[in-house]
Coordinates of C-alpha atoms in Angstrom, one line a residue:
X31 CA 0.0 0.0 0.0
X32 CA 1.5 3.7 -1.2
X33 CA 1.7 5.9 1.7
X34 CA -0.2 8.8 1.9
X35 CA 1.7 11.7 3.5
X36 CA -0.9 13.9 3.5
X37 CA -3.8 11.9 5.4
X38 CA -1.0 11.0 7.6
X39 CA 0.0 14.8 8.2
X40 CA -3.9 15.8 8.6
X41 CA -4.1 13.3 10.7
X42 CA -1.1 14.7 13.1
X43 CA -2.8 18.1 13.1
X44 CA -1.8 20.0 10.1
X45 CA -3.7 23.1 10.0
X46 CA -6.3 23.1 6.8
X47 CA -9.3 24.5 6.1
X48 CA -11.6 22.9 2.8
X49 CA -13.9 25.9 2.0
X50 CA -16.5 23.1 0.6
X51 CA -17.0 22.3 4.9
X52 CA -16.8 25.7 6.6
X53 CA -19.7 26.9 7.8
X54 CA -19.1 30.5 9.0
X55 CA -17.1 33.3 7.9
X56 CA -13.5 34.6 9.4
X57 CA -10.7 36.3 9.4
X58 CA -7.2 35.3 10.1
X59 CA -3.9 37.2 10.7
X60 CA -0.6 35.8 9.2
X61 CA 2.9 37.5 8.3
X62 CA 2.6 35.9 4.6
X63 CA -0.4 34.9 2.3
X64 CA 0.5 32.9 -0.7
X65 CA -2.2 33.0 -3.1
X66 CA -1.8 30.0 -5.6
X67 CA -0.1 26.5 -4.5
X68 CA 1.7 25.6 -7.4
X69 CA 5.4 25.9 -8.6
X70 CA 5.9 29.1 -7.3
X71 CA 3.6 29.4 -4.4
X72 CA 4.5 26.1 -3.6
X73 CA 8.4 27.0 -3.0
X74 CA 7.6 30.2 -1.7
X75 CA 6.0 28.9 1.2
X76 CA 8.4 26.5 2.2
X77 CA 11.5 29.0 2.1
X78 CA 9.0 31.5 3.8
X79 CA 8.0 28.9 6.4
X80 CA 11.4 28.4 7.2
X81 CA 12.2 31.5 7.9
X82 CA 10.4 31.6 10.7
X83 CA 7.1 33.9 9.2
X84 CA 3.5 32.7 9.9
X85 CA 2.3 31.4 6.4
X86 CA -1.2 31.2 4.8
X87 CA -1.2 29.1 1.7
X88 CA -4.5 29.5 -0.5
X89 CA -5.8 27.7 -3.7
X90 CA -8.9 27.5 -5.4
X91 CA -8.6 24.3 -6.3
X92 CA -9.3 20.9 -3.7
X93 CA -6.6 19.2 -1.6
X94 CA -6.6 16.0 -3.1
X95 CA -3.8 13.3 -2.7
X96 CA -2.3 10.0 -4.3
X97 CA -5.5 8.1 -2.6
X98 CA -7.3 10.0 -4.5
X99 CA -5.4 9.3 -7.9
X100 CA -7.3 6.6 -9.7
X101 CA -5.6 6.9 -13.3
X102 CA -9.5 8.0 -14.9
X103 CA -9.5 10.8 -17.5
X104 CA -13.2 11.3 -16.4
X105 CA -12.1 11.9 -12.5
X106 CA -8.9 13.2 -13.0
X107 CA -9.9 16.1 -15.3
X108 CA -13.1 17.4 -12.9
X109 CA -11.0 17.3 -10.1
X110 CA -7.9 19.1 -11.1
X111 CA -8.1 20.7 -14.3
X112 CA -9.2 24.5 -14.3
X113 CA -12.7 24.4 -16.3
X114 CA -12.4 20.4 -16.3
X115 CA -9.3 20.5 -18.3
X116 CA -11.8 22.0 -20.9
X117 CA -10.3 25.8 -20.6
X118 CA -9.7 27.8 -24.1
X119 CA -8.6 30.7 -25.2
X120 CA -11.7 33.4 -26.3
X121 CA -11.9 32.4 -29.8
X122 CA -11.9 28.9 -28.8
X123 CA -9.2 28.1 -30.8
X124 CA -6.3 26.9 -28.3
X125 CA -7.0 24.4 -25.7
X126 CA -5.3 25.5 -22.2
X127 CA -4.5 22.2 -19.5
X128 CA -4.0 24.1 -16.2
X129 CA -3.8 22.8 -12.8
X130 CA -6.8 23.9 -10.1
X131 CA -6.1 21.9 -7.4
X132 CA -3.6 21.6 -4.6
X133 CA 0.1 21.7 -5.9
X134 CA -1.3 23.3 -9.2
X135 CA 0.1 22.3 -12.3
X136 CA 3.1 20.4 -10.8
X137 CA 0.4 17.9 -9.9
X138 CA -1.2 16.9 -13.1
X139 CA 2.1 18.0 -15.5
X140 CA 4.1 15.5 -17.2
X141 CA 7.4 16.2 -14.9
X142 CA 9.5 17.5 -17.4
X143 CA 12.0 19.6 -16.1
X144 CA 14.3 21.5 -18.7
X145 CA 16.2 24.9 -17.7
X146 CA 15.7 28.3 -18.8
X147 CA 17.6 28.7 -22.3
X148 CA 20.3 30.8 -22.9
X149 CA 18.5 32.5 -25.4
X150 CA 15.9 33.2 -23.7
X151 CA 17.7 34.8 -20.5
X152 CA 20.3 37.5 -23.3
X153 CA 17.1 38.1 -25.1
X154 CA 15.6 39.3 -21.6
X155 CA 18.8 41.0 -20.7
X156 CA 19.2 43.0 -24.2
X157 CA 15.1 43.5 -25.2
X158 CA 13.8 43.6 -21.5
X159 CA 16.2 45.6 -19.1
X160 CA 16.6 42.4 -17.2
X161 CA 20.1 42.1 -15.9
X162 CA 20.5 40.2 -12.9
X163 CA 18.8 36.6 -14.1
X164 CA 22.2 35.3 -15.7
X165 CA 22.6 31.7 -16.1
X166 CA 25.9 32.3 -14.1
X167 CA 23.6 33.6 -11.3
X168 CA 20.6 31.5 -11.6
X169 CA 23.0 28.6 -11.6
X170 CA 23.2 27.4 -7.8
X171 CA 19.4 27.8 -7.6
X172 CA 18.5 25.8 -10.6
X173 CA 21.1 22.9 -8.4
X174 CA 19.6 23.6 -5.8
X175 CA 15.8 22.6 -6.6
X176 CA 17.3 19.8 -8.9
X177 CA 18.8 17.9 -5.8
X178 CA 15.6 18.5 -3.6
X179 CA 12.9 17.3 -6.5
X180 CA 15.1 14.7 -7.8
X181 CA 15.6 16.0 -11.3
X182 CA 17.4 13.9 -13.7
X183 CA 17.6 12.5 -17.2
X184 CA 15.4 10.0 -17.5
X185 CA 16.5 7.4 -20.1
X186 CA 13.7 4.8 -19.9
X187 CA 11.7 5.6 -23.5
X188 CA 8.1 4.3 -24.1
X189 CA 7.6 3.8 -27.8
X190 CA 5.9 7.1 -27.8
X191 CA 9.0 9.0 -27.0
X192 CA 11.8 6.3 -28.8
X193 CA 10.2 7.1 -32.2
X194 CA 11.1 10.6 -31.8
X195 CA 14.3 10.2 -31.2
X196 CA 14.1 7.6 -33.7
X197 CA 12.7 10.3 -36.9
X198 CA 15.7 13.0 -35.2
X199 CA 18.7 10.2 -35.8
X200 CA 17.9 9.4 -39.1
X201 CA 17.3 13.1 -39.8
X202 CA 20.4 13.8 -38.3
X203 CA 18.5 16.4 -35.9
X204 CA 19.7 16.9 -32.6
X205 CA 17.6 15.6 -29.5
X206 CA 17.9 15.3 -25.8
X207 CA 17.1 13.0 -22.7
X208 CA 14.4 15.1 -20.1
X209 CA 15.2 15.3 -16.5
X210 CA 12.2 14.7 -14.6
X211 CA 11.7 15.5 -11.5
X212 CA 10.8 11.7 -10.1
X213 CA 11.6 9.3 -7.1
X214 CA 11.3 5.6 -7.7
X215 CA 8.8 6.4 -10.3
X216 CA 6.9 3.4 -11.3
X217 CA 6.9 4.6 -15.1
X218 CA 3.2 4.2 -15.1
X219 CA 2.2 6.9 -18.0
X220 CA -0.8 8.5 -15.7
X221 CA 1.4 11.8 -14.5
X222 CA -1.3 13.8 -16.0
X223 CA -4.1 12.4 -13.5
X224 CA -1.8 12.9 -10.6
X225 CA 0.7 10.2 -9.1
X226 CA -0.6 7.4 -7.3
X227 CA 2.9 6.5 -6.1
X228 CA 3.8 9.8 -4.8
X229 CA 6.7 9.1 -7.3
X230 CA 6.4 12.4 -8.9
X231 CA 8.2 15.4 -7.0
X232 CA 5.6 17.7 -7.5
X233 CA 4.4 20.4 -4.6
X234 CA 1.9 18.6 -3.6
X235 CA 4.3 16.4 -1.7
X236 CA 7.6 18.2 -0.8
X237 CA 7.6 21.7 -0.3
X238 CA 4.0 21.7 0.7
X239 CA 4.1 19.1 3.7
X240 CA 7.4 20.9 4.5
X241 CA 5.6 24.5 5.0
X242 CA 3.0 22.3 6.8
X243 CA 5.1 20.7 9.4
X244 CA 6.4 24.0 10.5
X245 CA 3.2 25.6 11.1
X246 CA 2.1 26.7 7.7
X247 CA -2.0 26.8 7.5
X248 CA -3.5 25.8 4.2
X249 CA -6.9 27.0 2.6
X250 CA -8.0 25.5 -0.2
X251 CA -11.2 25.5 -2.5
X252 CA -10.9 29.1 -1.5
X253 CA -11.6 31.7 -4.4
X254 CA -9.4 35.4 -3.8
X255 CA -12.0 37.6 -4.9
X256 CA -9.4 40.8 -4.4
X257 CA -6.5 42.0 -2.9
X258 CA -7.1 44.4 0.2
X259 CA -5.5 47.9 -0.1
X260 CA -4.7 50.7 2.1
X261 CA -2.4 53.0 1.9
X262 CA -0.5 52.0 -1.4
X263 CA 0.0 49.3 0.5
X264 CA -1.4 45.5 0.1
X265 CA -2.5 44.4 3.6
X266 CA -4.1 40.7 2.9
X267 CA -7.0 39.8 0.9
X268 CA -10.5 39.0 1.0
X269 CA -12.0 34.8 0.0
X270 CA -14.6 33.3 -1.0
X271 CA -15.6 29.3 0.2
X272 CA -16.4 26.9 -2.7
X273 CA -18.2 24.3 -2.4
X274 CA -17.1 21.0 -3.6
X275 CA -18.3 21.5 -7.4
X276 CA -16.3 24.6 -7.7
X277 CA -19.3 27.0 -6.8
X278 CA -19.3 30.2 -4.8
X279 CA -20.7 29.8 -1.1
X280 CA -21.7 32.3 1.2
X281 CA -18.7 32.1 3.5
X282 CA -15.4 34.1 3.7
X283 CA -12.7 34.7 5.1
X284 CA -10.8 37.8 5.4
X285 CA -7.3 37.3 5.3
X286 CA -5.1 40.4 7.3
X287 CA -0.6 40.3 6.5
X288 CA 2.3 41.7 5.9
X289 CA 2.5 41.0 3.2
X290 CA 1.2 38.5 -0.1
X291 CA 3.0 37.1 -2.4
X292 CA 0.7 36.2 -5.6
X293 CA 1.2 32.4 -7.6
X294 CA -1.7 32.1 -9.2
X295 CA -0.4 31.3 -12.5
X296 CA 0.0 33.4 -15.7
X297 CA -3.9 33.5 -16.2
X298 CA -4.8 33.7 -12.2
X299 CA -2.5 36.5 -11.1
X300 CA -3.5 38.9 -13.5
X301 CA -7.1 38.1 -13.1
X302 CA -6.4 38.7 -9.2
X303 CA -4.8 42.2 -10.0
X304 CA -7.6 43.3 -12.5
X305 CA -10.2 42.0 -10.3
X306 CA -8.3 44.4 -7.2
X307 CA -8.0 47.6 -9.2
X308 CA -4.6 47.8 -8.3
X309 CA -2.8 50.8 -10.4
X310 CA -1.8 50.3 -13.5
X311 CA -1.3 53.4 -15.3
X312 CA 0.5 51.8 -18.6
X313 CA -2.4 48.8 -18.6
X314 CA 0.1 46.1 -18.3
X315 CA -1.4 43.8 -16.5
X316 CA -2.7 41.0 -18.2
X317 CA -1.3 42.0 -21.8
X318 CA 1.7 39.8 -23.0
X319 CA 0.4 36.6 -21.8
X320 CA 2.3 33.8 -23.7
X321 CA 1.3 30.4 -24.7
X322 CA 3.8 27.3 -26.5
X323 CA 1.1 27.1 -29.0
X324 CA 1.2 23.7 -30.0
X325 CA 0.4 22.1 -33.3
X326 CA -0.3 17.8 -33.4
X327 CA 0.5 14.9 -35.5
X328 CA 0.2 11.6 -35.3
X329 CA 1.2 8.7 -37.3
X330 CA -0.2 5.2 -37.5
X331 CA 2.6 2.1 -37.2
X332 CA 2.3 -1.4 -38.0
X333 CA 3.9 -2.2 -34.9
X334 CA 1.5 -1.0 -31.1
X335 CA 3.2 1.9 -29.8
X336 CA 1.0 2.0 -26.2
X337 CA 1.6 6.0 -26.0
X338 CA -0.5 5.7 -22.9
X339 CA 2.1 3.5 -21.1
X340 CA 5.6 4.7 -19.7
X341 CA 6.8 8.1 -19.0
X342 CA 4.7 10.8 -20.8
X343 CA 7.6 12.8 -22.1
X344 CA 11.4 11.7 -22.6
X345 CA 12.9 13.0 -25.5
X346 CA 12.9 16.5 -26.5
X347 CA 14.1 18.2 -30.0
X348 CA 15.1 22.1 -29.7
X349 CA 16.8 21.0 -33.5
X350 CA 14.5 24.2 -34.6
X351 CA 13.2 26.0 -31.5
X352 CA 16.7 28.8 -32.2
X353 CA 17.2 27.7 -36.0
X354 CA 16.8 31.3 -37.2
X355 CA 18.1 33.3 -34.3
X356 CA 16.0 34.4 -31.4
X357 CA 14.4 37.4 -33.2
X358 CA 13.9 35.3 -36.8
X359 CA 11.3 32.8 -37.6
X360 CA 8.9 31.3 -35.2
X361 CA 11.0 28.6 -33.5
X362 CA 9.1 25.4 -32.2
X363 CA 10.0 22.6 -29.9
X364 CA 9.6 18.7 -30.7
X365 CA 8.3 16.7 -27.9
X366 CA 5.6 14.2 -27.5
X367 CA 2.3 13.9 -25.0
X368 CA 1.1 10.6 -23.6
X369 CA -2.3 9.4 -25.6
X370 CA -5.2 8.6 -23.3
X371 CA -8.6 8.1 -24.7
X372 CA -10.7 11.5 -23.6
X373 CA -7.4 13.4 -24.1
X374 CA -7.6 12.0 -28.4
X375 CA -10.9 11.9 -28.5
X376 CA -11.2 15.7 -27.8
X377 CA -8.6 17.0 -30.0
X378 CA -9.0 14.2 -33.1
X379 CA -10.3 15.8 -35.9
X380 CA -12.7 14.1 -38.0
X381 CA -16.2 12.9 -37.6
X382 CA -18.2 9.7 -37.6
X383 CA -16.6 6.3 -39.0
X384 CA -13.3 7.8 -39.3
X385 CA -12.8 9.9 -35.9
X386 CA -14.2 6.0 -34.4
X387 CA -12.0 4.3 -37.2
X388 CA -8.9 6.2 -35.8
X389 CA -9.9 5.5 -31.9
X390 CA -10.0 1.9 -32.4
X391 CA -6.2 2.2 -33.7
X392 CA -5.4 4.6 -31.1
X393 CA -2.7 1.6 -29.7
X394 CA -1.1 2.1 -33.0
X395 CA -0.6 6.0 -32.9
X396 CA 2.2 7.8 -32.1
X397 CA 1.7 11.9 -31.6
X398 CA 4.4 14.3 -31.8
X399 CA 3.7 17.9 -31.0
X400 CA 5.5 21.3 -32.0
X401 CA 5.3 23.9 -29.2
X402 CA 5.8 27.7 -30.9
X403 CA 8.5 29.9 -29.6
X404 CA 6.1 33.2 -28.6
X405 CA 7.4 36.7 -27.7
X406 CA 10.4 37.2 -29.0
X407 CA 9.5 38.9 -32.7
X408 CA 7.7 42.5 -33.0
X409 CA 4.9 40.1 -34.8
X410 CA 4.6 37.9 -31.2
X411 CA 2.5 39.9 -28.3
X412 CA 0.9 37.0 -27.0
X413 CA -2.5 37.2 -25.4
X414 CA -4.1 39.5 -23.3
X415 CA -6.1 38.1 -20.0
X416 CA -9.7 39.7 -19.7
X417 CA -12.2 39.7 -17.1
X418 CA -15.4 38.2 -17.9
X419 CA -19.3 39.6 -16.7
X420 CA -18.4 37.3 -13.6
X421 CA -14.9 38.7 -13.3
X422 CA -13.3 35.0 -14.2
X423 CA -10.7 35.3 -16.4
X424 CA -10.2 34.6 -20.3
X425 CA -7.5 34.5 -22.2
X426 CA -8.2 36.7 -25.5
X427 CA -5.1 35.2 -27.8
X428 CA -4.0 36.4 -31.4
X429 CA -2.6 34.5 -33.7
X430 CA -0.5 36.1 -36.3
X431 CA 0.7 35.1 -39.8
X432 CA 4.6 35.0 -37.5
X433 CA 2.7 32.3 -35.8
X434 CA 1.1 30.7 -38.6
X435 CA 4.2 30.4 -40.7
X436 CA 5.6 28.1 -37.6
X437 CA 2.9 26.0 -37.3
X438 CA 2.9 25.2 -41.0
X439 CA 6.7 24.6 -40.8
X440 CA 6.3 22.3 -37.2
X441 CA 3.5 20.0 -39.1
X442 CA 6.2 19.7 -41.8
X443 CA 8.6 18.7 -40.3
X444 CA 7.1 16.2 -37.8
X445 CA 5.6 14.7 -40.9
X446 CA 9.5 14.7 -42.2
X447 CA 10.2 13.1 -38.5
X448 CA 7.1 10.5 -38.2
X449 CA 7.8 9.2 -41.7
X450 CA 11.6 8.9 -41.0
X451 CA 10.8 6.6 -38.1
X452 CA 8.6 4.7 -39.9
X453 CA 5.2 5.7 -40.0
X454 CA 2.6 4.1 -42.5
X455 CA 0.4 7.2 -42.0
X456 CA 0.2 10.7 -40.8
X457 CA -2.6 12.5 -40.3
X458 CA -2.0 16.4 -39.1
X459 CA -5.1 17.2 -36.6
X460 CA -6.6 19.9 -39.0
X461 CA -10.2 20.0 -40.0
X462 CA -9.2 19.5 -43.5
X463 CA -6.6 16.9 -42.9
X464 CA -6.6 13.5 -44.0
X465 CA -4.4 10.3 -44.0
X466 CA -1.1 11.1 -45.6
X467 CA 0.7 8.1 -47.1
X468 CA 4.2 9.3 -47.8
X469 CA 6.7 12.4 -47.2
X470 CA 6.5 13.6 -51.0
X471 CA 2.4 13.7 -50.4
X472 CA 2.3 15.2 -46.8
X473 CA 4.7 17.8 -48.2
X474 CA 2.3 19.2 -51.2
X475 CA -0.8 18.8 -48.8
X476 CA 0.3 20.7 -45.2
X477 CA 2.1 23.5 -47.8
X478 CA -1.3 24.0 -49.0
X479 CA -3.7 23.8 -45.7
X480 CA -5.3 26.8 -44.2
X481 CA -3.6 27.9 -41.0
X482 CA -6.5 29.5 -39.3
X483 CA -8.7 29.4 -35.8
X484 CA -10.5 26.3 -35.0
X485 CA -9.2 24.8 -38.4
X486 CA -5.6 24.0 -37.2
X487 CA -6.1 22.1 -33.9
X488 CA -4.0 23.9 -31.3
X489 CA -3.2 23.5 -27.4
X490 CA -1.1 24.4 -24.9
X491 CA -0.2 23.1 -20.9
X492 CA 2.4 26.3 -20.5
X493 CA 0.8 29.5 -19.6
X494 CA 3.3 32.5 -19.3
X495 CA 3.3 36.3 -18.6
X496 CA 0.8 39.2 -17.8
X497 CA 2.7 40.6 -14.6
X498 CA 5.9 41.0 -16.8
X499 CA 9.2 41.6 -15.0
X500 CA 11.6 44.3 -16.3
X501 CA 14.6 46.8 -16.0
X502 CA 12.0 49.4 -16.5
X503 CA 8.8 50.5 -14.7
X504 CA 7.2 52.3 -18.1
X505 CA 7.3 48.3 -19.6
X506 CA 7.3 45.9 -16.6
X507 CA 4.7 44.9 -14.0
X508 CA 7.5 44.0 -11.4
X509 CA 11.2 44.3 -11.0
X510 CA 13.3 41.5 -10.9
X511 CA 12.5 40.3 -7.7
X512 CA 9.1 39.7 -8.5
X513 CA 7.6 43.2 -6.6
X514 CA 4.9 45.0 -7.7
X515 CA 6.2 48.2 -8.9
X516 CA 2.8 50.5 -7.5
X517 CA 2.1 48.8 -4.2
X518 CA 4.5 48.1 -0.9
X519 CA 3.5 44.9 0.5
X520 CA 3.0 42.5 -2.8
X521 CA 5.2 40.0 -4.9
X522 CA 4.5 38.1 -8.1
X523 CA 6.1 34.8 -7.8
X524 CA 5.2 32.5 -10.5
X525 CA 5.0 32.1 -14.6
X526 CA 3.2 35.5 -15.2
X527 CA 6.6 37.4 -15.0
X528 CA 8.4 36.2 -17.6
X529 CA 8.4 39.1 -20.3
X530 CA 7.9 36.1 -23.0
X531 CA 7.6 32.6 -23.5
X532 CA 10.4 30.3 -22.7
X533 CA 11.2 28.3 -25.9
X534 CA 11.1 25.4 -22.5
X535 CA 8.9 23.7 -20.5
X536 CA 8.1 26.4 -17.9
X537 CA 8.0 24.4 -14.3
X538 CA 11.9 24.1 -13.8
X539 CA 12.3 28.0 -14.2
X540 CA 9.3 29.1 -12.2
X541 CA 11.0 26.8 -9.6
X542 CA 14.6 28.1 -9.8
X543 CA 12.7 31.9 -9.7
X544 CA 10.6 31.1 -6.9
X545 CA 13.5 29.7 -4.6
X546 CA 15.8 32.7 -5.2
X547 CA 13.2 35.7 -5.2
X548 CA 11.2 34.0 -1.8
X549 CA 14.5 34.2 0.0
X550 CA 15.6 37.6 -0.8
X551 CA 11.7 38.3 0.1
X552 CA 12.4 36.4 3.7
X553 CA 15.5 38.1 3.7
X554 CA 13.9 41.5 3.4
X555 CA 11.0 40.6 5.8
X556 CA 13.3 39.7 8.7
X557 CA 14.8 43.0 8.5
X558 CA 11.4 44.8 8.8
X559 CA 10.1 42.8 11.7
X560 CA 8.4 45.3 14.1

């Protein structure tokens, strides 16, 4: 039987309140409140915890745990997904998978765990003022949060992920091993419904218990409705109880401290700042919100390839992600995602006999994906969060012809790549896709396909920007340590400050960000104690 840390800690007296059981309002005084439990809030509270401060963690999501892990699409995605893993962008045309639950994303992602790329960090020092986030600095804190998680190569390669690598060698196009940030992992293929075997090193079960057994309180299915200000100053904020379907109760809490730090995610923390009315005199907030768009293949084999089984992703290409330079073409990185029955069913394209025709072969399929470099041409602004009538947030995202001309040129060459490695068939998930039977035809037919919204199918599992650091306070949100440039009392510690995309999977950065700006915070703090 897998032990479950977290009963074991409730059970010894951890102090949580579920706001889908509380039955009369409060209010509660703290030194900290973290709003948001993922990567960022997640080692925040930790560092802050251990520091000796009084910490409130908050998340709008449930506290669930590896009992409650059953490896079901049709439980997994309810429970932990924002909008039942069913979020999109405005138009509809771009599929968002983000975490709402306890530990945030680094519960239900697929562990990989790549650093921030050079590239990215001297564009962000040359475009965006940014000059103290070198790799040289960054360095002991990226080692640091590799040895505690366990991050490593992982060179164990389902079919899925061997293929890739497979298409690169015989293209001659460069590929990698991804570190994952695992622990006797059990190499199941279920990451994305949460671990069972508390293999995966997510929040949920390091730096969380650790904030825990050191006096930390948690909140969760707790919604901030705002930030409480006085004085140009952020003194706490005010909750809202959900009950257990995600639905506004009449309970809250009122939340007094010193100060907040906000880890929401890229879409949460600027809905939080909009919803607050904090100052924003060059309307930053929200704008430049960044997405990998991704574009999807897959490709039939004669022999199975089980893409549901083994680890999700293990093999990475970044052969065209830099290609032509940082400011040139759209870039996009090669990876692949596990294939699990709702997942494909949703984003197949097709209808009738042939989306059931291509389900029953599903064992057969391998899927590559190309995620597009955003943010880094004059063409790429990203998105722009909105509030909705009910004040929940949207994502409004623009696709350019920048963009367009990537995802053409990523569903080329993973055609290239599937039919290097042997594929029988590819079929590009467009709306006016069919089965391609060789390289020379899947050439002539993606060249000549409409790249447009809703005809191209698109998603994305990293969510960047919308509280954008800088050197400057004309162009940024918040200065390199994450603090709000208008308000005393308030830091931004999670995705929503990086000034673009990555090029990388996000979690490792956020992680290596949140460790060094929470202890220069804690740093700061202790010297203000009254």
């Amino acid at each position: 039987m897998i032990k479950d840390w977290i009963v074991e800690g409730l059970a010894d007296g951890w102090s949580h309140l579920d706001g889908a059981s509380l039955q009369d309002n409060r209010q509660l005084d703290c030194d900290v409140l973290i709003i948001g439990s993922g990567a960022g809030g997640g080692i925040s509270a930790q560092v802050i915890a251990e520091a000796g401060f009084k910490v409130i963690l908050v998340d709008e999501g449930p506290l669930k745990t590896s009992q409650d892990f059953k490896m079901q699409e049709r439980q997994a995605y309810p429970d932990l997904y924002q909008e039942s893993a069913a979020r999109k962008t405005k138009d509809k045309a771009i599929s968002i998978f983000q975490g709402r639950c306890v530990g945030g994303s680094t519960t239900v992602n697929w562990t990989t765990s790549l650093r921030t790329p050079e590239s990215t960090l001297l564009h962000w020092q040359r475009r965006w003022g940014i000059r103290q986030l070198t790799s040289e600095n960054l360095q002991p804190y990226f080692e640091q949060v590799e040895q505690q998680l366990g991050i490593r190569p992982w060179l164990a390669n389902n079919a899925n992920n061997a293929l890739l690598a497979k298409g690169c060698e015989a293209l001659g196009w460069s590929h990698k091993a991804v570190p994952r940030n695992v622990r006797q992992c059990w190499n199941l293929g279920y990451c994305g419904m949460g671990c069972p075997t508390n293999a995966k090193q997510s929040m949920l079960v390091t730096t969380i218990p650790a904030a825990l057994n050191l006096g930390a309180s948690l909140l969760s299915r707790f919604r901030v409705e705002s930030l409480n200000i006085k004085q140009q100053r952020v003194r706490g904020a005010s909750l809202q109880a959900l009950d257990q379907q995600q639905c506004p109760r009449q309970i809250e809490i009122k939340v007094n401290a010193r100060h907040v730090i906000l880890a929401a995610g890229a879409i949460g923390s600027p809905a939080i700042l909009l919803r607050s009315k904090v100052p924003d005199p060059n309307q930053l907030i929200g704008k430049r919100t960044f997405l990998h768009p991704s574009v999807i293949s897959g490709a039939l084999f004669e022999q199975p390839v089980l893409s549901h089984q083994g680890a999700p992703q293990s093999v990475y290409s970044d052969h065209f992600v830099w290609r032509d330079g940082v400011e040139g073409r759209c870039g996009y990185k090669l990876e692949v995602p596990p294939v699990h029955p709702i997942l494909l069913a949703t984003k197949l394209t097709g209808f009738g006999r042939f989306h059931s025709e291509m389900m029953q072969q599903m064992n057969h399929l391998q899927v590559t994906i190309g995620l597009l470099r955003d943010g880094f041409h004059e063409q790429s602004h990203g998105g722009q969060v909105k509030l909705r009538d009910d004040a929940s947030p949207m994502l409004d995202y623009h696709l350019s012809d920048y963009l367009w001309d990537g995802a053409r040129r990523a569903l080329l060459s993973i055609a290239e790549l599937q039919f290097a490695a042997g594929a029988k068939q590819v079929y590009p998930l467009h709306e006016q896709s069919r089965q391609l039977n060789s390289w020379t035809e899947a050439q002539s037919f993606i060249k000549q396909l409409a790249m447009q919204p809703l005809a191209t199918r698109l998603a994305s599992a990293h969510v960047m920007g919308g509280c954008a650091m800088g050197g400057e306070a004309a162009s940024s949100v918040v200065d390199e340590d994450g603090n709000f440039r208008l308000l005393a009392g308030l830091t931004v510690i999670d995705g929503s400050v990086f000034p673009t995309s990555l090029g990388a999977n996000p979690q490792l950065t956020i992680y290596a960000l949140a460790l060094r700006n929470s202890q220069r915070l804690a740093a700061k703090l202790a010297l203000s104690v009254p």
